[in-house]
Structures are given as structure tokens and as C-alpha cells.
Short mmCIF file of C-alpha atoms in Angstrom, two decimals:
data_model
loop_
_atom_site.label_atom_id
_atom_site.label_comp_id
_atom_site.label_asym_id
_atom_site.label_seq_id
_atom_site.Cartn_x
_atom_site.Cartn_y
_atom_site.Cartn_z
CA UNK A 1 -22.21 -109.48 -162.28
CA UNK A 2 -25.55 -111.47 -163.94
CA UNK A 3 -28.42 -110.39 -166.23
CA UNK A 4 -30.72 -109.62 -163.64
CA UNK A 5 -27.72 -107.51 -161.04
CA UNK A 6 -27.01 -105.45 -164.20
CA UNK A 7 -30.36 -103.96 -164.57
CA UNK A 8 -30.77 -103.53 -161.06
CA UNK A 9 -27.23 -102.28 -161.05
CA UNK A 10 -28.63 -99.66 -164.56
CA UNK A 11 -32.35 -98.81 -162.25
CA UNK A 12 -30.08 -97.78 -159.07
CA UNK A 13 -27.66 -95.90 -160.93
CA UNK A 14 -30.02 -94.09 -163.38
CA UNK A 15 -32.33 -93.87 -160.11
CA UNK A 16 -28.97 -91.75 -158.93
CA UNK A 17 -28.09 -89.92 -161.73
CA UNK A 18 -32.21 -88.83 -162.89
CA UNK A 19 -33.21 -88.45 -158.97
CA UNK A 20 -30.08 -85.77 -158.91
CA UNK A 21 -30.83 -83.79 -161.89
CA UNK A 22 -34.54 -83.59 -160.90
CA UNK A 23 -33.41 -81.92 -157.60
CA UNK A 24 -30.17 -80.10 -159.17
CA UNK A 25 -33.04 -78.98 -162.34
CA UNK A 26 -34.88 -77.44 -159.70
CA UNK A 27 -32.14 -75.68 -158.13
CA UNK A 28 -31.20 -73.96 -161.67
CA UNK A 29 -34.63 -73.28 -162.44
CA UNK A 30 -34.52 -70.69 -159.78
CA UNK A 31 -31.47 -69.19 -160.05
CA UNK A 32 -31.84 -69.09 -163.74
CA UNK A 33 -35.09 -67.07 -163.20
CA UNK A 34 -32.63 -64.79 -161.47
CA UNK A 35 -28.97 -64.76 -163.04
CA UNK A 36 -28.32 -62.84 -165.85
CA UNK A 37 -27.04 -64.77 -168.93
CA UNK A 38 -23.69 -63.52 -168.21
CA UNK A 39 -23.40 -64.53 -165.01
CA UNK A 40 -24.41 -68.32 -166.43
CA UNK A 41 -21.15 -67.28 -168.46
CA UNK A 42 -19.17 -67.21 -165.35
CA UNK A 43 -19.97 -70.39 -164.15
CA UNK A 44 -19.32 -72.35 -167.67
CA UNK A 45 -15.72 -70.48 -167.27
CA UNK A 46 -15.26 -71.93 -163.83
CA UNK A 47 -17.02 -75.13 -164.88
CA UNK A 48 -13.98 -75.81 -167.46
CA UNK A 49 -11.28 -75.28 -164.52
CA UNK A 50 -12.81 -77.66 -162.41
CA UNK A 51 -12.73 -80.40 -165.09
CA UNK A 52 -8.86 -80.71 -165.22
CA UNK A 53 -8.68 -81.48 -162.17
CA UNK A 54 -11.56 -83.54 -161.84
CA UNK A 55 -10.58 -85.73 -164.68
CA UNK A 56 -7.04 -86.23 -162.71
CA UNK A 57 -8.72 -87.19 -159.95
CA UNK A 58 -11.76 -89.62 -161.37
CA UNK A 59 -10.98 -90.95 -164.27
CA UNK A 60 -7.18 -92.43 -164.19
CA UNK A 61 -6.25 -94.34 -161.10
CA UNK A 62 -9.76 -94.60 -159.82
CA UNK A 63 -10.84 -96.53 -163.24
CA UNK A 64 -7.63 -98.79 -162.76
CA UNK A 65 -9.13 -100.22 -159.64
CA UNK A 66 -12.35 -100.68 -160.75
CA UNK A 67 -10.56 -102.68 -163.63
CA UNK A 68 -8.53 -104.71 -161.64
CA UNK A 69 -9.73 -107.85 -161.28
CA UNK A 70 -9.07 -108.64 -157.64
CA UNK A 71 -7.60 -105.16 -155.93
CA UNK A 72 -7.00 -105.62 -152.31
CA UNK A 73 -6.37 -102.97 -149.69
CA UNK A 74 -3.22 -101.56 -150.11
CA UNK A 75 -4.45 -101.35 -153.62
CA UNK A 76 -7.37 -99.29 -152.48
CA UNK A 77 -5.39 -96.91 -149.64
CA UNK A 78 -2.69 -96.22 -152.61
CA UNK A 79 -5.18 -95.14 -155.07
CA UNK A 80 -6.06 -92.74 -151.89
CA UNK A 81 -3.45 -91.06 -150.69
CA UNK A 82 -2.24 -90.59 -154.44
CA UNK A 83 -5.43 -88.72 -155.30
CA UNK A 84 -5.43 -86.89 -151.83
CA UNK A 85 -2.22 -85.46 -152.52
CA UNK A 86 -2.85 -85.36 -155.83
CA UNK A 87 -5.60 -82.78 -155.34
CA UNK A 88 -3.79 -80.61 -153.27
CA UNK A 89 -1.23 -80.22 -155.67
CA UNK A 90 -3.70 -79.47 -158.40
CA UNK A 91 -5.30 -76.86 -156.10
CA UNK A 92 -2.70 -75.11 -155.35
CA UNK A 93 -1.66 -74.97 -159.21
CA UNK A 94 -5.01 -73.47 -159.61
CA UNK A 95 -4.67 -71.22 -156.69
CA UNK A 96 -2.06 -69.29 -157.96
CA UNK A 97 -2.53 -69.36 -161.71
CA UNK A 98 -6.15 -67.76 -161.01
CA UNK A 99 -4.63 -64.07 -161.75
CA UNK A 100 -3.21 -65.41 -165.05
CA UNK A 101 -6.57 -67.45 -166.27
CA UNK A 102 -9.02 -64.40 -165.55
CA UNK A 103 -6.98 -62.44 -167.00
CA UNK A 104 -6.61 -63.89 -170.44
CA UNK A 105 -10.64 -64.48 -170.08
CA UNK A 106 -10.55 -60.86 -169.27
CA UNK A 107 -12.78 -61.60 -166.24
CA UNK A 108 -10.98 -60.24 -162.75
CA UNK A 109 -14.31 -61.86 -160.72
CA UNK A 110 -12.76 -65.15 -161.54
CA UNK A 111 -9.57 -64.78 -159.58
CA UNK A 112 -11.64 -65.65 -155.86
CA UNK A 113 -13.89 -67.47 -157.58
CA UNK A 114 -12.03 -70.35 -159.29
CA UNK A 115 -9.43 -70.19 -155.69
CA UNK A 116 -12.54 -70.85 -153.92
CA UNK A 117 -15.30 -73.07 -156.40
CA UNK A 118 -11.36 -75.64 -156.87
CA UNK A 119 -11.43 -76.69 -153.13
CA UNK A 120 -14.26 -79.20 -153.95
CA UNK A 121 -11.14 -80.96 -155.82
CA UNK A 122 -9.69 -81.25 -152.60
CA UNK A 123 -12.63 -82.58 -150.74
CA UNK A 124 -13.94 -84.86 -153.52
CA UNK A 125 -10.72 -86.83 -153.43
CA UNK A 126 -11.92 -88.38 -149.72
CA UNK A 127 -14.75 -89.83 -151.49
CA UNK A 128 -13.57 -90.85 -154.52
CA UNK A 129 -12.12 -94.05 -153.59
CA UNK A 130 -15.66 -94.95 -151.59
CA UNK A 131 -17.30 -94.59 -155.40
CA UNK A 132 -14.87 -96.66 -156.66
CA UNK A 133 -14.80 -99.34 -153.98
CA UNK A 134 -19.03 -99.30 -154.31
CA UNK A 135 -18.95 -99.52 -157.95
CA UNK A 136 -16.43 -102.47 -158.14
CA UNK A 137 -18.90 -104.01 -155.89
CA UNK A 138 -21.84 -103.14 -157.92
CA UNK A 139 -22.93 -101.37 -154.57
CA UNK A 140 -25.56 -98.84 -156.61
CA UNK A 141 -27.84 -98.80 -154.40
CA UNK A 142 -25.87 -97.27 -151.63
CA UNK A 143 -24.26 -94.94 -154.24
CA UNK A 144 -27.70 -93.28 -154.78
CA UNK A 145 -28.56 -92.69 -151.52
CA UNK A 146 -25.54 -91.59 -150.27
CA UNK A 147 -25.28 -89.19 -153.32
CA UNK A 148 -28.96 -88.11 -153.33
CA UNK A 149 -29.76 -87.52 -149.69
CA UNK A 150 -26.81 -84.82 -149.92
CA UNK A 151 -27.78 -83.18 -152.89
CA UNK A 152 -31.33 -82.28 -151.57
CA UNK A 153 -29.33 -80.88 -148.54
CA UNK A 154 -26.56 -78.93 -150.48
CA UNK A 155 -29.41 -77.85 -152.88
CA UNK A 156 -31.93 -76.61 -150.12
CA UNK A 157 -28.64 -74.88 -148.72
CA UNK A 158 -28.00 -72.81 -152.31
CA UNK A 159 -31.35 -71.48 -152.39
CA UNK A 160 -31.58 -70.15 -148.90
CA UNK A 161 -28.21 -68.45 -150.09
CA UNK A 162 -30.02 -67.41 -153.42
CA UNK A 163 -32.89 -65.43 -151.87
CA UNK A 164 -30.40 -64.02 -149.35
CA UNK A 165 -28.98 -61.93 -152.36
CA UNK A 166 -25.31 -63.88 -152.35
CA UNK A 167 -25.77 -63.97 -156.45
CA UNK A 168 -23.38 -65.86 -158.30
CA UNK A 169 -21.83 -67.32 -154.89
CA UNK A 170 -24.50 -69.51 -153.95
CA UNK A 171 -24.31 -71.63 -156.57
CA UNK A 172 -20.36 -71.95 -155.28
CA UNK A 173 -21.22 -72.61 -151.94
CA UNK A 174 -23.97 -75.13 -152.85
CA UNK A 175 -21.42 -76.94 -154.97
CA UNK A 176 -18.80 -77.32 -151.92
CA UNK A 177 -21.55 -77.87 -149.66
CA UNK A 178 -22.46 -81.00 -151.51
CA UNK A 179 -18.77 -82.40 -152.15
CA UNK A 180 -18.46 -81.89 -148.34
CA UNK A 181 -21.56 -83.42 -147.42
CA UNK A 182 -21.01 -86.92 -149.67
CA UNK A 183 -17.56 -87.30 -148.31
CA UNK A 184 -19.13 -87.18 -144.31
CA UNK A 185 -21.74 -89.25 -145.61
CA UNK A 186 -19.18 -91.90 -147.51
CA UNK A 187 -16.76 -91.77 -143.89
CA UNK A 188 -19.21 -92.20 -141.19
CA UNK A 189 -21.64 -94.29 -143.01
CA UNK A 190 -19.22 -97.37 -144.43
CA UNK A 191 -17.34 -99.19 -142.39
CA UNK A 192 -14.86 -99.78 -144.41
CA UNK A 193 -11.69 -97.51 -144.33
CA UNK A 194 -8.67 -96.82 -146.65
CA UNK A 195 -5.35 -97.94 -144.42
CA UNK A 196 -3.39 -94.44 -145.36
CA UNK A 197 -0.70 -97.13 -146.98
CA UNK A 198 1.66 -95.91 -150.20
CA UNK A 199 3.16 -98.55 -151.97
CA UNK A 200 5.27 -97.78 -155.16
CA UNK A 201 4.61 -101.23 -156.93
CA UNK A 202 1.02 -100.54 -156.26
CA UNK A 203 0.88 -96.97 -157.91
CA UNK A 204 2.83 -97.61 -161.14
CA UNK A 205 0.75 -100.48 -161.42
CA UNK A 206 -2.79 -98.16 -161.49
CA UNK A 207 -0.82 -95.25 -162.84
CA UNK A 208 0.46 -96.62 -165.97
CA UNK A 209 -2.97 -97.78 -166.67
CA UNK A 210 -4.43 -94.93 -165.81
CA UNK A 211 -2.19 -92.33 -167.15
CA UNK A 212 -2.93 -93.09 -170.32
CA UNK A 213 -7.05 -92.29 -169.78
CA UNK A 214 -6.26 -89.35 -168.22
CA UNK A 215 -4.50 -87.88 -171.12
CA UNK A 216 -7.71 -88.87 -173.30
CA UNK A 217 -10.39 -87.74 -170.73
CA UNK A 218 -8.15 -84.18 -170.61
CA UNK A 219 -8.25 -83.96 -174.43
CA UNK A 220 -12.22 -84.86 -173.60
CA UNK A 221 -12.37 -81.94 -171.41
CA UNK A 222 -10.26 -79.66 -173.54
CA UNK A 223 -12.51 -80.76 -177.08
CA UNK A 224 -15.71 -80.69 -174.94
CA UNK A 225 -15.05 -76.87 -173.40
CA UNK A 226 -13.15 -75.47 -176.83
CA UNK A 227 -16.51 -74.10 -177.80
CA UNK A 228 -17.18 -72.50 -174.24
CA UNK A 229 -13.14 -71.21 -174.56
CA UNK A 230 -13.62 -69.90 -177.58
CA UNK A 231 -17.08 -67.62 -176.85
CA UNK A 232 -15.06 -66.63 -173.66
CA UNK A 233 -12.46 -64.93 -175.69
CA UNK A 234 -14.06 -63.73 -178.22
CA UNK A 235 -18.01 -63.42 -177.83
CA UNK A 236 -19.29 -61.13 -174.88
CA UNK A 237 -20.24 -63.45 -171.79
CA UNK A 238 -23.75 -62.60 -171.99
CA UNK A 239 -23.65 -64.73 -175.38
CA UNK A 240 -21.65 -67.70 -173.74
CA UNK A 241 -24.50 -67.34 -170.85
CA UNK A 242 -27.02 -68.29 -173.65
CA UNK A 243 -25.16 -71.19 -175.25
CA UNK A 244 -23.86 -72.49 -171.63
CA UNK A 245 -27.73 -72.46 -170.40
CA UNK A 246 -28.66 -74.09 -173.86
CA UNK A 247 -25.89 -76.88 -173.74
CA UNK A 248 -26.50 -77.64 -169.99
CA UNK A 249 -30.04 -78.17 -170.61
CA UNK A 250 -29.11 -80.77 -173.35
CA UNK A 251 -26.92 -81.96 -171.11
CA UNK A 252 -29.36 -83.13 -168.46
CA UNK A 253 -30.60 -86.47 -170.34
CA UNK A 254 -27.24 -86.71 -172.84
CA UNK A 255 -25.02 -86.40 -169.72
CA UNK A 256 -26.80 -88.78 -167.16
CA UNK A 257 -27.51 -91.03 -169.55
CA UNK A 258 -23.70 -90.73 -170.76
CA UNK A 259 -22.59 -91.19 -167.05
CA UNK A 260 -25.10 -93.93 -166.26
CA UNK A 261 -23.78 -96.30 -169.29
CA UNK A 262 -20.48 -95.56 -168.13
CA UNK A 263 -20.45 -96.91 -164.56
CA UNK A 264 -22.26 -99.70 -165.35
CA UNK A 265 -21.19 -101.34 -168.55
CA UNK A 266 -17.41 -100.19 -167.12
CA UNK A 267 -17.43 -103.58 -165.05
CA UNK A 268 -20.06 -105.46 -167.41
CA UNK A 269 -17.78 -105.34 -170.24
CA UNK A 270 -14.87 -106.03 -167.81
CA UNK A 271 -16.78 -109.18 -166.82
CA UNK A 272 -17.12 -110.85 -170.08
CA UNK A 273 -14.13 -109.52 -171.64
CA UNK A 274 -12.88 -112.63 -172.43
CA UNK A 275 -16.37 -113.60 -173.74
CA UNK A 276 -17.25 -112.36 -177.07
CA UNK A 277 -20.22 -113.70 -177.70
CA UNK A 278 -21.96 -112.23 -174.69
CA UNK A 279 -19.72 -109.06 -175.02
CA UNK A 280 -21.86 -108.64 -178.03
CA UNK A 281 -24.85 -109.27 -176.85
CA UNK A 282 -24.98 -106.85 -173.97
CA UNK A 283 -23.26 -104.39 -176.35
CA UNK A 284 -25.82 -104.80 -179.42
CA UNK A 285 -28.63 -104.75 -176.97
CA UNK A 286 -28.10 -101.28 -174.52
CA UNK A 287 -27.03 -99.27 -178.10
CA UNK A 288 -30.24 -100.22 -179.54
CA UNK A 289 -32.19 -99.35 -176.06
CA UNK A 290 -30.46 -96.00 -175.66
CA UNK A 291 -30.47 -94.56 -179.36
CA UNK A 292 -34.36 -95.36 -178.95
CA UNK A 293 -35.05 -92.98 -175.89
CA UNK A 294 -32.54 -90.95 -176.15
CA UNK A 295 -33.59 -89.75 -179.81
CA UNK A 296 -37.03 -89.73 -178.94
CA UNK A 297 -36.70 -87.52 -175.69
CA UNK A 298 -33.87 -84.91 -177.65
CA UNK A 299 -36.54 -84.75 -180.76
CA UNK A 300 -39.68 -83.87 -178.31
CA UNK A 301 -37.61 -81.72 -176.32
CA UNK A 302 -36.29 -79.87 -179.40
CA UNK A 303 -39.58 -79.29 -181.17
CA UNK A 304 -41.10 -77.87 -177.76
CA UNK A 305 -37.89 -75.77 -177.14
CA UNK A 306 -39.65 -72.29 -177.22
CA UNK A 307 -42.57 -73.63 -175.29
CA UNK A 308 -39.93 -75.15 -172.29
CA UNK A 309 -38.09 -72.15 -172.15
CA UNK A 310 -40.22 -69.58 -172.13
CA UNK A 311 -42.43 -70.69 -169.19
CA UNK A 312 -39.69 -72.37 -167.65
CA UNK A 313 -36.65 -69.84 -168.02
CA UNK A 314 -38.91 -66.80 -168.29
CA UNK A 315 -38.19 -64.73 -171.97
CA UNK A 316 -34.94 -62.90 -171.30
CA UNK A 317 -33.53 -66.93 -172.12
CA UNK A 318 -35.83 -67.11 -175.50
CA UNK A 319 -32.88 -66.06 -177.64
CA UNK A 320 -31.00 -69.63 -176.32
CA UNK A 321 -33.83 -71.49 -178.23
CA UNK A 322 -32.03 -72.09 -181.53
CA UNK A 323 -28.94 -73.02 -180.07
CA UNK A 324 -30.76 -75.74 -178.02
CA UNK A 325 -32.45 -77.22 -180.94
CA UNK A 326 -29.59 -77.61 -182.33
CA UNK A 327 -27.47 -78.56 -179.80
CA UNK A 328 -30.29 -81.80 -179.23
CA UNK A 329 -28.76 -83.03 -182.65
CA UNK A 330 -25.58 -83.59 -181.69
CA UNK A 331 -26.42 -85.06 -178.32
CA UNK A 332 -28.13 -88.11 -180.13
CA UNK A 333 -24.69 -89.94 -180.76
CA UNK A 334 -23.11 -88.53 -177.85
CA UNK A 335 -24.40 -91.16 -174.57
CA UNK A 336 -23.36 -93.57 -177.72
CA UNK A 337 -20.08 -92.50 -179.01
CA UNK A 338 -19.40 -92.17 -174.68
CA UNK A 339 -20.16 -95.83 -174.12
CA UNK A 340 -18.66 -97.59 -177.24
CA UNK A 341 -14.72 -96.76 -175.76
CA UNK A 342 -15.83 -98.14 -172.78
CA UNK A 343 -15.33 -101.73 -174.04
CA UNK A 344 -11.69 -100.42 -174.72
CA UNK A 345 -11.53 -99.63 -171.50
CA UNK A 346 -13.03 -102.72 -169.92
CA UNK A 347 -10.57 -104.64 -172.10
CA UNK A 348 -7.62 -102.77 -170.94
CA UNK A 349 -6.79 -101.95 -174.02
CA UNK A 350 -6.14 -98.24 -173.53
CA UNK A 351 -3.05 -97.56 -175.92
CA UNK A 352 -6.00 -98.48 -178.78
CA UNK A 353 -8.35 -96.40 -176.94
CA UNK A 354 -5.60 -93.24 -176.71
CA UNK A 355 -5.08 -93.97 -180.22
CA UNK A 356 -8.50 -93.48 -181.83
CA UNK A 357 -9.23 -90.74 -179.42
CA UNK A 358 -5.86 -88.58 -180.51
CA UNK A 359 -7.26 -89.10 -184.22
CA UNK A 360 -10.39 -87.78 -183.29
CA UNK A 361 -9.38 -85.08 -181.31
CA UNK A 362 -6.96 -83.86 -184.24
CA UNK A 363 -10.09 -83.47 -186.62
CA UNK A 364 -12.37 -81.97 -183.78
CA UNK A 365 -9.53 -79.15 -183.79
CA UNK A 366 -9.65 -78.53 -187.26
CA UNK A 367 -13.33 -78.73 -187.43
CA UNK A 368 -13.63 -76.49 -184.98
CA UNK A 369 -11.44 -73.56 -186.10
CA UNK A 370 -12.46 -73.83 -189.23
CA UNK A 371 -16.47 -73.37 -188.10
CA UNK A 372 -15.31 -70.54 -185.48
CA UNK A 373 -15.13 -68.23 -188.75
CA UNK A 374 -18.57 -68.29 -188.99
CA UNK A 375 -19.79 -67.61 -185.62
CA UNK A 376 -21.94 -69.59 -183.04
CA UNK A 377 -23.77 -71.23 -185.53
CA UNK A 378 -20.81 -72.31 -187.45
CA UNK A 379 -19.43 -73.73 -184.00
CA UNK A 380 -22.58 -75.65 -182.91
CA UNK A 381 -22.99 -77.09 -186.47
CA UNK A 382 -19.59 -78.52 -186.43
CA UNK A 383 -20.89 -80.37 -182.97
CA UNK A 384 -23.63 -82.24 -185.06
CA UNK A 385 -21.07 -83.10 -188.11
CA UNK A 386 -18.30 -84.66 -185.59
CA UNK A 387 -20.89 -86.41 -183.00
CA UNK A 388 -22.03 -88.25 -186.65
CA UNK A 389 -18.53 -88.95 -187.62
CA UNK A 390 -17.22 -90.02 -184.51
CA UNK A 391 -20.02 -92.86 -184.16
CA UNK A 392 -18.79 -94.26 -187.27
CA UNK A 393 -15.19 -94.02 -186.37
CA UNK A 394 -15.78 -95.71 -183.06
CA UNK A 395 -18.52 -98.03 -184.36
CA UNK A 396 -15.63 -99.43 -186.90
CA UNK A 397 -12.78 -99.54 -184.43
CA UNK A 398 -15.32 -101.41 -181.98
CA UNK A 399 -16.74 -103.58 -184.32
CA UNK A 400 -13.22 -104.77 -185.18
CA UNK A 401 -11.84 -105.55 -181.62
CA UNK A 402 -15.48 -107.51 -180.92
CA UNK A 403 -16.30 -108.55 -184.57
CA UNK A 404 -18.78 -106.71 -184.43
CA UNK A 405 -18.63 -104.90 -187.57
CA UNK A 406 -19.79 -101.98 -188.59
CA UNK A 407 -22.37 -102.83 -190.94
CA UNK A 408 -24.03 -104.64 -188.64
CA UNK A 409 -24.30 -102.07 -186.20
CA UNK A 410 -25.24 -100.03 -188.99
CA UNK A 411 -28.14 -102.26 -189.45
CA UNK A 412 -29.11 -102.30 -185.88
CA UNK A 413 -30.02 -98.83 -185.58
CA UNK A 414 -31.20 -98.31 -188.77
CA UNK A 415 -34.72 -98.87 -187.69
CA UNK A 416 -34.73 -96.41 -184.64
CA UNK A 417 -32.84 -94.06 -186.85
CA UNK A 418 -35.54 -93.76 -189.42
CA UNK A 419 -38.29 -94.58 -186.68
CA UNK A 420 -36.73 -91.11 -184.70
CA UNK A 421 -36.67 -88.99 -187.86
CA UNK A 422 -40.39 -89.96 -188.67
CA UNK A 423 -40.87 -88.57 -184.84
CA UNK A 424 -39.12 -85.40 -185.70
CA UNK A 425 -41.64 -84.70 -188.76
CA UNK A 426 -44.85 -85.72 -186.92
CA UNK A 427 -44.07 -83.79 -183.59
CA UNK A 428 -42.53 -80.59 -185.85
CA UNK A 429 -45.84 -80.91 -187.88
CA UNK A 430 -48.20 -80.65 -184.72
CA UNK A 431 -46.53 -78.14 -182.82
CA UNK A 432 -46.44 -75.98 -185.91
CA UNK A 433 -49.92 -76.67 -186.05
CA UNK A 434 -50.09 -75.99 -181.99
CA UNK A 435 -48.12 -72.84 -182.22
CA UNK A 436 -50.92 -71.35 -185.15
CA UNK A 437 -54.09 -71.92 -183.50
CA UNK A 438 -52.34 -69.80 -180.25
CA UNK A 439 -52.15 -72.95 -177.89
CA UNK A 440 -50.65 -72.16 -174.32
CA UNK A 441 -46.99 -72.96 -173.98
CA UNK A 442 -48.21 -75.54 -171.17
CA UNK A 443 -51.18 -76.90 -173.67
CA UNK A 444 -48.20 -77.33 -176.47
CA UNK A 445 -45.99 -79.48 -174.28
CA UNK A 446 -49.14 -81.78 -172.94
CA UNK A 447 -49.92 -82.03 -176.28
CA UNK A 448 -47.04 -83.08 -177.76
CA UNK A 449 -45.88 -85.39 -175.41
CA UNK A 450 -48.89 -87.61 -175.13
CA UNK A 451 -48.89 -87.58 -179.30
CA UNK A 452 -45.78 -87.96 -179.18
CA UNK A 453 -45.77 -91.27 -176.69
CA UNK A 454 -48.89 -92.73 -179.04
CA UNK A 455 -46.97 -91.97 -182.08
CA UNK A 456 -44.06 -94.20 -181.00
CA UNK A 457 -46.06 -96.84 -179.07
CA UNK A 458 -48.30 -96.94 -182.24
CA UNK A 459 -44.94 -97.73 -184.97
CA UNK A 460 -43.19 -100.03 -182.26
CA UNK A 461 -46.64 -102.20 -182.69
CA UNK A 462 -46.84 -101.73 -186.27
CA UNK A 463 -43.65 -102.63 -187.58
CA UNK A 464 -42.78 -105.09 -184.64
CA UNK A 465 -39.49 -103.48 -184.47
CA UNK A 466 -36.76 -105.57 -182.80
CA UNK A 467 -36.59 -103.05 -179.99
CA UNK A 468 -39.60 -104.36 -178.65
CA UNK A 469 -38.40 -107.68 -178.21
CA UNK A 470 -35.50 -106.37 -176.38
CA UNK A 471 -37.30 -104.20 -173.58
CA UNK A 472 -39.03 -107.13 -172.96
CA UNK A 473 -36.55 -109.53 -172.21
CA UNK A 474 -34.98 -106.64 -169.97
CA UNK A 475 -38.03 -106.41 -168.53
CA UNK A 476 -38.29 -110.26 -167.55
CA UNK A 477 -34.74 -110.29 -166.06
CA UNK A 478 -36.27 -107.67 -164.34
CA UNK A 479 -39.19 -110.11 -162.76
CA UNK A 480 -37.29 -112.84 -162.43
CA UNK A 481 -38.91 -115.00 -165.24
#
């Protein structure tokens, strides 16, 4: 994978992620306007349970085969058969434990929802090997076409159900529809087929690499949803719905950037695992660009949050605005924290990955438990604290591995952090002025956006920040210069 193919891979992956999210966001707007906060609380609950099964299928042996230098047909076939059998087993575990889950969360309606929604695990197991193979071969364009088309069709199907009074089931059936269409589209349009063969030695090889990542992934899923579990158990479901709506909106840019980086940088870092200078160069450049755009976007949406919620989701969702604004601060470092650990995965150092992540989880549990005594704002504030702390932890240990120390990383990102803080002060003042002069929500969003871009461009040019040089080099790669 050369420089230009790396950029093309990034762009196609970004097109897939953001294209899918644009479609999903439109559908989400419609559903949010129809659903009550309590119904979004139910969606948050089932997403947590689904995430457990998804992690086992997509993170473990699937990641192993992407990192394997020259996998053969037996590697792919063994991983495929394993994923299908594991998905069936997980489904039956969820099916029979659904009453216990719903009883724990005091939501009887969850029994049938969990049993139907979990079918996506079996369906997804038939497409996961195709996604792994296309990712390994850097065929992100094919992935984007398949996933975007199926997302469009399934979203249309979900909207039809929504306007025919299916309620929360319109969301459930929409997700099932997309999983089915993705699997069918890959099987019908791609010539390659798994051989349906299983080799125990191949299984042991991929399992040995993947099980540590599965453990980390499950711990991540638990930690990422620990807030959801606490809110579901001890707070009204409507408050969980408000938090879930705020968090999912914040996750649109954050999660997309994280998934793009994870997917693209894993094969890239794997290629340069023995070339430390190239590895540092890519790590440094990507770090700067991601922080630059992610911080700017999250500062903008946090400042204009009230106008956005009022215009898009209606007045009943305004209580979620303060949650959203605080969560945006926590989201600034989230993509960086995820992709930096990808260096260890690519270098096959899953043991260190597990050790680092284990101690981070211990810290998280202690902080979250302590903050839960201060209510929902205490829980959200703990996310900000942990996000910043994990940035320092990840940067330190990754720096030790690739010989790019923490001090050098901080020097690299410091100008961007200063610019982001200045941008916050500028936009906060501008938004305060617009509010006091009774500007409409749509005008405030537009004016903040225009002046925000002008502020960023002016400061980058005025202070000649290095980020501009990095982006110019990337642009020249795309143009073939």
C-alpha cells in the first residue's frame, strides 16, 4: 500500500462511513421526531447486548486474518466457518437469557426485542469474511458501494414501517434488513467464495492472536456502555433516552472518524511494522489531521447545540443539550485514543495491548463508580477526565514502542489544541451575541459555521501552522504530484 493508495483507501472508507451516516442521520431525525425519549432508552439497551456478540465476531479472528501477511483460502474458510458457528451459539445464549436481561433492567418488552434483534449476529457472520478480505486487499471502494446501497434500501424500508405505526419495531426490522442485504450483496456480486473447510491448526493460530483482542473488545464494550447500564438500572428510562440521543449524536463524527482510522491504519501500520521511520511519519501526520478536524467539528456542534436540537429534533429533546455539550469535550480525543492502539495491533503486540487496556479499565471502573454518586453530570464529567487521561497513557506507551516519545507528541499537537481553545472562545462569544439579538436557530447555525471556517482559515494562515503543510502534502499525493 503506497501513499496514494492509502489516501484513496481513507477517502473511500470516509465516503462509506459518512455516506452511510448521512442516510442514517436522516432516518434518525424522522424516528427521533416520532419516538419518545423512553423508546430511545430501549434502543440503547439492546445496542449494548448486540455489541457483545458483534465484538466477538468482528474483533477477534477477523482482525487476525487482516494482520496475517499472506492468508490462504484455508485461513479465510476456517475463520468464516468459525464465525458462523460462534454466531449461532451466541444467538441461542441471548435467546434463552433474554428474560433475565429484561428482568434485570425492569423492561419486560426487551425479551422479544432482544430475541429478534440478535438475529443480525447470524446474518452478519456471512458477510464478515468478505469485509475482512476486502479490507485486507484495500478494496474499500467495493465495500463502500455495497454498504451504502444496502443502507439506502433498508433505511427506506424502515421509514415505511415508521409511518405505518410500527414504533420501535421499525428500527429493529430496518437493522435486520440491512444485515441481510449486505450479506446477500457480497455473496451475489463477488466471485470469491469461502471453501467451507475448517482446519484446527488455522483456527488455533487465529484464535491465539484474536482472543486477546476479543477480551479487550468486550472490556471496551462494557466500559463504553457502563454509563448506559447504570442509567438503565438506577435512572428513569426517559433520562437514559435523553443521554443516549446526546451520545449517539456526538458519536456521528467521533465514531465515523474512529472506524475509518481503525480500518485504514491497521493494514497501513502492518505494512510498515518493520520500518519505524515511515511508521512514525504516518502516525504523526494522521494524529495532527484528525485532532485538527475533530476538535473543530465538536467545538462547533457543542456551541450550536441548542439551535441544532431545536431545529432538528424539536423542543422535547432540549433537555439533552447540556449532556451533548459535555460529551463533545470527551469526544475530542476519542478517535486518537482508538487509532493509537492500532499500532500495537498491527505490530502483533497484542499482549501489551491487553495489559495497557486492562489497567485503563480498572481506572475507568473506579472513576465511574465514584462519579455515579454525583448523578448523570458526574458520570459525563468522568468521561472527559478519562478521555484526557487515556490520551496521555496511550501516547506514552505507543511512544515507547515506536520511539516517538510523549513530549514530541505533545509538541506536535499543542498548536492545534491552542487553536481549538481559541476557536471555542470565539464561537461562544459569537453565539452569545446572536442569542441576545433573537436570531433564528437556522441563522445561528449558518452564521456560526461561516465565521467558524473563516476563523480557522485565518489563524492557520496567520500563524503558519504545520498542519497546513501536512494537508498540502496529502493533497499532492492525491493529485499525483
